[in-house]
Phi, psi and omega in degrees: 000094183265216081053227181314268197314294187339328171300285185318028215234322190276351198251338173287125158289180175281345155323294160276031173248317189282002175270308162309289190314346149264359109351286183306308187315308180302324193294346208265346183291337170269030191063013184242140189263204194219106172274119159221133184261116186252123163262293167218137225214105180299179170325285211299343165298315175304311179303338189268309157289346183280345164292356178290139176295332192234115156257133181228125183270132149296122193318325173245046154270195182197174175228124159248115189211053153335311209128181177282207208156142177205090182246095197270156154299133220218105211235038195262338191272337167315322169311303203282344164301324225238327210063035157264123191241155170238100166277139198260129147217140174201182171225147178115140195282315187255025174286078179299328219293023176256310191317323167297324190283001182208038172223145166253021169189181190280142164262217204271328187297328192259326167291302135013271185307251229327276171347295155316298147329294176298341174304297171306324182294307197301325195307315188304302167331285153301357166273302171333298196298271196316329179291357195248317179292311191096045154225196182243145187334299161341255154018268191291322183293325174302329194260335156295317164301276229274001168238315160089296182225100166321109183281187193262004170275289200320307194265017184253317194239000133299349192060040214247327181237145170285350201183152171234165171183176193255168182321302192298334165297308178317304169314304167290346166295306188307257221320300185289319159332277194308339195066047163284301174352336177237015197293144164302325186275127191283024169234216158209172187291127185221167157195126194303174195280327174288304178318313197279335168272352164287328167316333208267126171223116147310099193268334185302307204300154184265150179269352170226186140105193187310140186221170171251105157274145193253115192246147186242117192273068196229129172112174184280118171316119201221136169302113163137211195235357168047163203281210163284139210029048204227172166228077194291100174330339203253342195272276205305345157300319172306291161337292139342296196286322180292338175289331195280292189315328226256107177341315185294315186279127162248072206164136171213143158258130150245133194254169195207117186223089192198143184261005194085190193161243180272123187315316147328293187286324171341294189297328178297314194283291174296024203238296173308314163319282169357288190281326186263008134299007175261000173231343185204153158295149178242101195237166188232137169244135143320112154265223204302315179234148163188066175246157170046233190318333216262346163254004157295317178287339194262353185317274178303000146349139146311321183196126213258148188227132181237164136254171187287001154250024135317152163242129179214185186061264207010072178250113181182138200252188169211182147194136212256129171214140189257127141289139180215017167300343166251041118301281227290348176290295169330332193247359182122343228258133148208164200233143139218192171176167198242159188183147188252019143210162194341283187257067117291000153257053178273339160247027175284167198248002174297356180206173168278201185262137169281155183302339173239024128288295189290009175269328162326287195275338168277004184260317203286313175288353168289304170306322170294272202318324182276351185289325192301295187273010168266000187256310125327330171287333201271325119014252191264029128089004186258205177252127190304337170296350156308296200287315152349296197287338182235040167260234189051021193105333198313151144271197179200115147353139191295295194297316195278330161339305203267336167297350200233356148128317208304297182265199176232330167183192209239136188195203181212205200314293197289338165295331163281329180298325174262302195292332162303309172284357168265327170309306165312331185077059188228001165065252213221353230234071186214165155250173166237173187236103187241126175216130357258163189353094171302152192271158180287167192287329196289318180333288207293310165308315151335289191327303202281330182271357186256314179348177188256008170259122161304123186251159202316113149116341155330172208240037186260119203270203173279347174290331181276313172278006158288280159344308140336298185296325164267012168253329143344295213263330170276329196273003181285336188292344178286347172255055184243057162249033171293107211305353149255009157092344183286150152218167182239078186212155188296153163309144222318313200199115201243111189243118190287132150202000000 
């Protein structure tokens, strides 16, 4: 466990790292064992390696596993620098996701949340790590406060690695395991991973007959048919809807990997959800995100599946409207206009809003919210002063989702996947239907190792990664098309590390 996987660790929330990282565990249930070799290793690299029988450090590697973090971006004095103004409507105490365009820091709530979230994940974490090293939780948060980035001693008498050694010892234990050792060649028969994932073919799945289908929810929710990594409302409706017609499939998974977005498109998409449990189960899987839109759409599942590091819930909206008249002013630019009624200008972005325009738009983001809890309250069977109580925005952990009524338990893919077919009544005797087309495993892995993340001790200095950060936080505004400016989405961009 090198190399190739471990890019998945970067690419992943820790949701969909506990899905790998329980893979391996079947892999490893099957009497073969599971090696991993670390040179400098993040949290999410460590969590994804703690599952190995053997871990071996580099003498001058290191784990870097501080703890969690969450440091968001803050562009409201750049705005007002600039002349770009921004007006605000929302509903919810924790409806953070406003908060970069008109704050220069978190507010006492959105940190409150924040907080909380990191809590629950890392505990979750570190129960993994410790039940597999066999130490105690305890233990690894101490030697984590007290070193923060583990040299190969520190994480060695943490009992966090079994061993340190340089590649090439590693390479000569495996010969002699394998019966290489006398071998002509200084290695042994290996075969990289992208080679071992074109081999792997599922010989069990039936090539016809009752299918399941699996619809993939991934990216920000967007009006329209939305790009590549997007979740277009009017296409992912369309899916929906071929899926609900299509005889064969009796089942449908909606996995769901999305922080939200338009509020529109949320309602297009769950209006399918809707109509197609009155005719097949609807079961939902959670990955990393499945929040504010990504848990509008996942509400009406028959049986909602998290992990204990999802992020959910936020349910709670907002809407964002852009000025940009003292920019264009600043430069010489000016608007006027003529028009036959009060607001028909009302969405131009050339002046800011007037006070019964933005009472206008504060009605409208009022209505959504309340359509958002009562539509969960009707969803998961509870009362909306119930649904209240854990709305106003809040995100959530997956384990606390599932203590507050939001999920129904806690699994990953295959678990929903079983639990569809059993609703269906289909035993054991299904295909499955991924729509649309997953990508294949060598694909995805190719995607992710080719990829544009830089790995630790790269030569990306801080100026790149400043930089990064705010070409993030601009290229995110692209996905704001909601054709009435509301949405049902996580703050821009939450980045656990």
């Amino acid at each position: 466990l090198r190399g190739e996987l471990l890019a998945l660790s970067g690419a992943s929330g820790f949701a969909s790292l506990r899905e790998v990282r329980l893979a391996l565990e079947d892999f490893r249930a099957s009497g073969k064992p599971v090696k991993a070799y670390l040179t400098s290793a993040s949290t999410s690299d460590y969590y994804l390696a703690s599952v190995a029988d053997e871990i071996v450090l580099d003498p001058y590697g290191m784990i870097l596993m501080p703890g969690l973090a969450s440091e968001p971006v803050f562009l409201a004095g750049a705005f007002e620098r600039f002349g770009v103004g921004v007006q605000v409507t929302r509903v919810g105490r924790y409806k953070s996701a406003i908060e970069p365009f008109t704050r220069s820091d978190m507010s006492p709530e959105n940190r409150e949340e924040l907080q909380k979230l990191l809590d629950d994940i890392w505990a979750s974490l570190l129960a993994d790590i410790a039940q597999r090293r066999g130490v105690s939780v305890a233990d690894i948060q101490g030697v984590v406060d007290a070193e923060g980035i583990l040299r190969a001693d520190a994480a060695l008498e943490a009992r966090l690695v079994d061993r340190v050694a340089y590649v090439d010892e590693v390479i000569a234990d495996l010969r002699q395991e394998t019966g290489r050792a006398r071998g002509p060649r200084n290695t042994f028969r290996q075969m990289d991973f992208l080679s071992y994932a074109e081999m792997v073919v599922d010989e069990d799945q039936p090539s016809s007959g009752d299918a399941i289908g699996v619809v993939y929810a991934e990216g920000n929710i967007v009006d329209g048919e939305g790009d590549l990594g997007q979740v277009g409302g009017a296409r992912f409706a369309r899916n929906l809807r071929a899926m609900r017609q299509d005889s064969s499939i009796k089942a449908i998974v909606l996995r769901v990997n999305s922080p939200g977005g338009s509020a529109t498109a949320s309602e297009a998409i769950q209006r399918e959800v809707r109509l197609t449990r009155m005719s097949k189960p609807v079961v939902v899987s959670m990955g990393s995100y499945a929040a504010s839109g990504g848990y509008w759409i996942s509400a009406y599942g028959n049986w909602i599946f998290a992990e204990p590091t999802t992020i959910t819930g936020s349910i709670g909206v907002f809407g964002l409207q852009f000025d940009i008249q003292q920019l264009a002013n600043n430069i010489g630019v000016t608007f006027d206009s003529v028009k036959t009624g009060r607001f028909a200008d009302t969405l131009t972005i050339s002046r800011p809003k007037t006070d019964e325009e933005i009472a206008i738009f504060q009605r409208l983001v009022d209505w959504i919210y309340e359509e958002f809890v009562a539509k969960v309250a009707d969803a998961r069977n509870l009362t909306p002063a119930q649904v209240e109580e854990i709305a106003q925005g809040r995100v959530w952990s997956g384990d606390e989702a599932s203590r507050i009524g939001l999920v129904d338990e806690i699994g990953g893919l295959d678990a929903a996947i079983a639990h569809a077919a059993e609703l269906a009544e289909l035993g054991d005797d299904y295909r499955i239907a991924e729509y649309p087309r997953k990508l294949g495993l060598s694909e995805m892995l190719s995607r992710i190792i080719e990829g544009e993340r830089p790995s630790i001790g790269s030569s990306t200095g801080p100026a790149d990664r400043f930089l990064g950060l705010l070409g993030r936080e601009f290229r995110s505004l692209a996905a704001f098309n909601d054709p009435r400016n509301v949405y049902a989405r996580l703050p821009m961009n939450l980045n656990l590390r």
